[in-house]
mmCIF file with all atom_site columns, C-alpha atoms in Angstrom:
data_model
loop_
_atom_site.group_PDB
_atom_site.id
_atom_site.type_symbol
_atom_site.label_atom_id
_atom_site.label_alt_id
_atom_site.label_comp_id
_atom_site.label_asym_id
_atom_site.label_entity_id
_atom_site.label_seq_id
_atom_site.pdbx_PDB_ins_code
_atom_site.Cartn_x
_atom_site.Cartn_y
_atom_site.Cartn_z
_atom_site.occupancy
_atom_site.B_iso_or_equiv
_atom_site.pdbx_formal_charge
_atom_site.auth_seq_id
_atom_site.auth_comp_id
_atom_site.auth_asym_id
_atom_site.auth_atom_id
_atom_site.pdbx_PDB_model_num
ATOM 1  C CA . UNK A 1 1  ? 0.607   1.370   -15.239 1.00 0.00 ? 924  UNK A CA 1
ATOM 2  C CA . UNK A 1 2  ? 0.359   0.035   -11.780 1.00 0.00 ? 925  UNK A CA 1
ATOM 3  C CA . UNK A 1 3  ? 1.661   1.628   -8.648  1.00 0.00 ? 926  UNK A CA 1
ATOM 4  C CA . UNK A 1 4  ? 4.264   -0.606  -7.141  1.00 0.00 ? 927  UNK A CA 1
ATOM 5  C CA . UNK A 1 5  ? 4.146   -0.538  -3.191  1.00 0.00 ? 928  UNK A CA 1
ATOM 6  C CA . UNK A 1 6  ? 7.405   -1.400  -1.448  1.00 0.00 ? 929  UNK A CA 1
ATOM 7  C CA . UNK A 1 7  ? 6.775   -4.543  0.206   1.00 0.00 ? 930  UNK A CA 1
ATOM 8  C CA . UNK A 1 8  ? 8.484   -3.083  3.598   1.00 0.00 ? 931  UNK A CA 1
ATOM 9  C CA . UNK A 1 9  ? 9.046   0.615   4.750   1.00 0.00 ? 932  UNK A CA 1
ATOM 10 C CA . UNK A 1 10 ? 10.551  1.543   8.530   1.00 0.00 ? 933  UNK A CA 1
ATOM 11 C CA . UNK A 1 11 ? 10.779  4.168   10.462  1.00 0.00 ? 934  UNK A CA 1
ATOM 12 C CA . UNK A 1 12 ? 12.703  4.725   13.759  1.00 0.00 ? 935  UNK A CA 1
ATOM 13 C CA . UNK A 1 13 ? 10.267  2.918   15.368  1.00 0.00 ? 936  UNK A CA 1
ATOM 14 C CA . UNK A 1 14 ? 8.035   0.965   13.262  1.00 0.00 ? 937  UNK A CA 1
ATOM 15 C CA . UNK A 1 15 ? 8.150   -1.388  10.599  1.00 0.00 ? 938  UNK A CA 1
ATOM 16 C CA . UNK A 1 16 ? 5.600   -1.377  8.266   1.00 0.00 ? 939  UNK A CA 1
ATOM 17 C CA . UNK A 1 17 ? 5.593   -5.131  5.669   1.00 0.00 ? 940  UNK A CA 1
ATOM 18 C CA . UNK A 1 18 ? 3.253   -6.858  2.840   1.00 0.00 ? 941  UNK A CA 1
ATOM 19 C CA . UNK A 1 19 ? 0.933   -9.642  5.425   1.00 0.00 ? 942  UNK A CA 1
ATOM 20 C CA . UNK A 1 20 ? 2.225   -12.913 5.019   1.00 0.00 ? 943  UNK A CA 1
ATOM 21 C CA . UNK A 1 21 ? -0.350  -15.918 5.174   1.00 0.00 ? 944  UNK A CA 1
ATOM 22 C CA . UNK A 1 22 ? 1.877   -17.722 7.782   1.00 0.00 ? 945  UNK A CA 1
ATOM 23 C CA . UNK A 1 23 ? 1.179   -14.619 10.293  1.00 0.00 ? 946  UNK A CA 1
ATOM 24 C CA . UNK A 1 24 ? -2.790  -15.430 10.280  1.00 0.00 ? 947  UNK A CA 1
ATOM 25 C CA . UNK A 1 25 ? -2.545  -16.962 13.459  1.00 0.00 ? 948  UNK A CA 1
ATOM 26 C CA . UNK A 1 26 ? -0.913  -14.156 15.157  1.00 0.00 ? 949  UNK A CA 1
ATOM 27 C CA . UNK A 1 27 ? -3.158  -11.699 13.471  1.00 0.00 ? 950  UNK A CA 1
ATOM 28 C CA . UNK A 1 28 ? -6.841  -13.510 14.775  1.00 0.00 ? 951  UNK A CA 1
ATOM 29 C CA . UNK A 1 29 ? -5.175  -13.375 17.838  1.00 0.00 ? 952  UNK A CA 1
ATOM 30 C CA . UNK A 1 30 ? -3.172  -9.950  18.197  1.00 0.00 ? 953  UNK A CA 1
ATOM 31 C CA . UNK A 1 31 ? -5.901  -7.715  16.894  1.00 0.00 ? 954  UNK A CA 1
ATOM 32 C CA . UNK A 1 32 ? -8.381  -9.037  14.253  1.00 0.00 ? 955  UNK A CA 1
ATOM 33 C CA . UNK A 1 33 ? -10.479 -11.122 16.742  1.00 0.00 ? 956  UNK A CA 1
ATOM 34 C CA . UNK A 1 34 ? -10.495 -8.260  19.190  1.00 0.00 ? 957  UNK A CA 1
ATOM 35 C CA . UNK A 1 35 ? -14.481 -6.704  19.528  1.00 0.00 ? 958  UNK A CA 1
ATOM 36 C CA . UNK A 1 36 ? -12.274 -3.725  21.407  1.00 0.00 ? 959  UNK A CA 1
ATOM 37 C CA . UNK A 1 37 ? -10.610 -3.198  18.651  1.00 0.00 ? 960  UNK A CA 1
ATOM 38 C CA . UNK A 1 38 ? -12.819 -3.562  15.904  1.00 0.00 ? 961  UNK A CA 1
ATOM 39 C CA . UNK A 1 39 ? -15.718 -1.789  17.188  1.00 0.00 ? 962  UNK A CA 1
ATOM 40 C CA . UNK A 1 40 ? -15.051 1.539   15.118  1.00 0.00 ? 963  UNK A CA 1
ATOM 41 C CA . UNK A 1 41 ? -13.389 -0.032  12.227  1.00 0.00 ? 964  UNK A CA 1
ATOM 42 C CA . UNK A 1 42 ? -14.881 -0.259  8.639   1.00 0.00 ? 965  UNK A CA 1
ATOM 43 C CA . UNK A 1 43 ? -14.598 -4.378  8.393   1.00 0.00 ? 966  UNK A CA 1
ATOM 44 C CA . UNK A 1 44 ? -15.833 -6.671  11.081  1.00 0.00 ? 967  UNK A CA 1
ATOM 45 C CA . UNK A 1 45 ? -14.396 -8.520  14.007  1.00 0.00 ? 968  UNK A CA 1
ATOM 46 C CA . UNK A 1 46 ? -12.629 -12.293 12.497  1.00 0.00 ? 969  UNK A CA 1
ATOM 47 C CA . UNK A 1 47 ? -14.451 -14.816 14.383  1.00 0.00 ? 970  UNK A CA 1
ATOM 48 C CA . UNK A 1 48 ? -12.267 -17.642 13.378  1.00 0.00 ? 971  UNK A CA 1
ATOM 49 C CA . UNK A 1 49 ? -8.807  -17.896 11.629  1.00 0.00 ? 972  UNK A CA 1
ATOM 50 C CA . UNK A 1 50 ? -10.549 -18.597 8.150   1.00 0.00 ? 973  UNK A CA 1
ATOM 51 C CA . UNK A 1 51 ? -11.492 -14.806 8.347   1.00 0.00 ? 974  UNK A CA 1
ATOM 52 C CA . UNK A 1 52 ? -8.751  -14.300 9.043   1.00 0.00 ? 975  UNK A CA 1
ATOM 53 C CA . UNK A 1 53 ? -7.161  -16.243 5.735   1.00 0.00 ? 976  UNK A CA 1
ATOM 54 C CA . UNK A 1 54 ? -9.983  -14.444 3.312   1.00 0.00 ? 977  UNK A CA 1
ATOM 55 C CA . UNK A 1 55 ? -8.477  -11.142 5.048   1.00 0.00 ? 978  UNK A CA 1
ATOM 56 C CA . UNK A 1 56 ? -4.975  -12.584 3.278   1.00 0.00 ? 979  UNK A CA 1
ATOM 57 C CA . UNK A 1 57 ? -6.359  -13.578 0.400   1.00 0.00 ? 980  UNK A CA 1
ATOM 58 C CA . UNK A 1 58 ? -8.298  -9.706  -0.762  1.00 0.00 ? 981  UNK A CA 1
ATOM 59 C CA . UNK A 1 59 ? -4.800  -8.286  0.837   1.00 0.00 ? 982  UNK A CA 1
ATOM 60 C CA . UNK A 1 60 ? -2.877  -10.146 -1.851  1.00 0.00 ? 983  UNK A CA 1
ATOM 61 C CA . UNK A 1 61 ? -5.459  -9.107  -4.514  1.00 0.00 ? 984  UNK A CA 1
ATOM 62 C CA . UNK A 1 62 ? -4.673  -5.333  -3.726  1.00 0.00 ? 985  UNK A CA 1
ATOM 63 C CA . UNK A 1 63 ? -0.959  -5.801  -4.066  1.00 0.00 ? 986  UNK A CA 1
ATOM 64 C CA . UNK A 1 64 ? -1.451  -7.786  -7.250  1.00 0.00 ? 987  UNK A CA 1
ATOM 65 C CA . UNK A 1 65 ? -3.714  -5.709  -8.814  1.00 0.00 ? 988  UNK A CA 1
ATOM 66 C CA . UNK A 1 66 ? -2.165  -2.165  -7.539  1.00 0.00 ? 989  UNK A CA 1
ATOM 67 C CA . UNK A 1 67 ? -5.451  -0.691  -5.874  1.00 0.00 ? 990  UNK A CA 1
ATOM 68 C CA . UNK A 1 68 ? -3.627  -0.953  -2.680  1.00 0.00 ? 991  UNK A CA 1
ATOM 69 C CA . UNK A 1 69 ? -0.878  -1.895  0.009   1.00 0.00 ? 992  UNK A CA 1
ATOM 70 C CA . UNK A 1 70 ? -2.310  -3.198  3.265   1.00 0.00 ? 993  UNK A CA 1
ATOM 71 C CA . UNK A 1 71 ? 0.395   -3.654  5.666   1.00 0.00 ? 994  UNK A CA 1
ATOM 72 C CA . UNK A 1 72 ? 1.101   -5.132  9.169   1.00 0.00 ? 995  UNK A CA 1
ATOM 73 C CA . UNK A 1 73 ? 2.665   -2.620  11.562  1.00 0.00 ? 996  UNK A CA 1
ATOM 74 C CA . UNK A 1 74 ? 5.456   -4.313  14.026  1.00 0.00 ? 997  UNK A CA 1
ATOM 75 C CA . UNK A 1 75 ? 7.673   -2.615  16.845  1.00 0.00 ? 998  UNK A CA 1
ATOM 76 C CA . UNK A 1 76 ? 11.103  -2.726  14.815  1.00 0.00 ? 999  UNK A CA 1
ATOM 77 C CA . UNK A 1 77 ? 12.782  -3.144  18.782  1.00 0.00 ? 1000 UNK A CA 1
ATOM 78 C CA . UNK A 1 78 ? 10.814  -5.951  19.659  1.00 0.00 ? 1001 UNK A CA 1
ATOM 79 C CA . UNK A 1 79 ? 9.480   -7.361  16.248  1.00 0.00 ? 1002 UNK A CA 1
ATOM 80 C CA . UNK A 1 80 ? 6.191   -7.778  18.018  1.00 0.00 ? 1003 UNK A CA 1
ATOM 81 C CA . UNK A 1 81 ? 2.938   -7.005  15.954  1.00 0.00 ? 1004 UNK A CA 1
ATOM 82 C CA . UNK A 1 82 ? 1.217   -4.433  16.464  1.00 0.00 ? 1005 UNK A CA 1
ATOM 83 C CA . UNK A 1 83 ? -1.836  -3.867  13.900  1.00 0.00 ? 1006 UNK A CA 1
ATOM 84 C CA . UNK A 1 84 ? -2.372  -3.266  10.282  1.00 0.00 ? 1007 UNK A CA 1
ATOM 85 C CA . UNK A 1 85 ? -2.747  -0.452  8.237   1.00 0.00 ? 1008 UNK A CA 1
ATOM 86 C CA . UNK A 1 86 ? -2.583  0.336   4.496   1.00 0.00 ? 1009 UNK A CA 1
ATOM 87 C CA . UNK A 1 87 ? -2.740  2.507   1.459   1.00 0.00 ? 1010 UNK A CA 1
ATOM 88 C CA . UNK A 1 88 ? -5.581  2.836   -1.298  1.00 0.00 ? 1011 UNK A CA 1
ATOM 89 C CA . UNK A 1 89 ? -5.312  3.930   -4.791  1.00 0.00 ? 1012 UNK A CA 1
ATOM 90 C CA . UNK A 1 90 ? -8.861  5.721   -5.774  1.00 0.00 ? 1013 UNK A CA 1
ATOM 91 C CA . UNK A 1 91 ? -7.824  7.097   -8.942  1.00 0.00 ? 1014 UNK A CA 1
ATOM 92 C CA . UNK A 1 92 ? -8.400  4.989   -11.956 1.00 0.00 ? 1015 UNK A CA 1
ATOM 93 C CA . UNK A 1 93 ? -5.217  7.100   -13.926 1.00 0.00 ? 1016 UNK A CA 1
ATOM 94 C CA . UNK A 1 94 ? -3.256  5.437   -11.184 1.00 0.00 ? 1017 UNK A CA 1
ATOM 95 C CA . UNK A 1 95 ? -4.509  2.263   -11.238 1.00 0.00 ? 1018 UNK A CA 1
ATOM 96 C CA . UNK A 1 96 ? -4.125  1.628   -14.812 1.00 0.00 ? 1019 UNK A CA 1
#
């Protein structure tokens, strides 16, 4: 069976929600095209929107195929994104 993610969870002061392809634009530019930011993490800086797009693309493979959730993090006050974050599924008796 696969794990079903919900598509949205909050909390006080976050809200965490499934990427959308329309948000690439504000993803290059919020975080993803940020060498700052990127520097320690496991995937590389985007150096153009279309990286940006294959990002969306492998993020909607995880949620199809149940190996993951990656999710956009956004300041429920202010709406305003914030970063990404997500959940893996390394067990194959979960993945089905």
């Amino acid at each position: 069976m696969t794990p079903r993610f919900p598509e949205r969870l909050s909390t006080p002061r976050l809200e965490l929600r499934r990427p959308d392809p329309a948000w690439a634009e504000d993803i290059f530019r919020t975080y993803a095209s940020s060498q700052a930011v990127t520097r320690y993490l496991a995937w590389p800086r985007h150096l153009t929107v279309d990286d940006t797009r294959g990002f969306l693309r492998w993020s909607d493979n995880q949620w199809e195929t149940g190996q993951g959730a990656p999710y956009l993090l956004f300041e429920r006050a202010t709406g305003s994104l914030l970063g990404g974050t997500g959940l893996n599924v390394d067990s194959p008796e979960l993945v089905g």
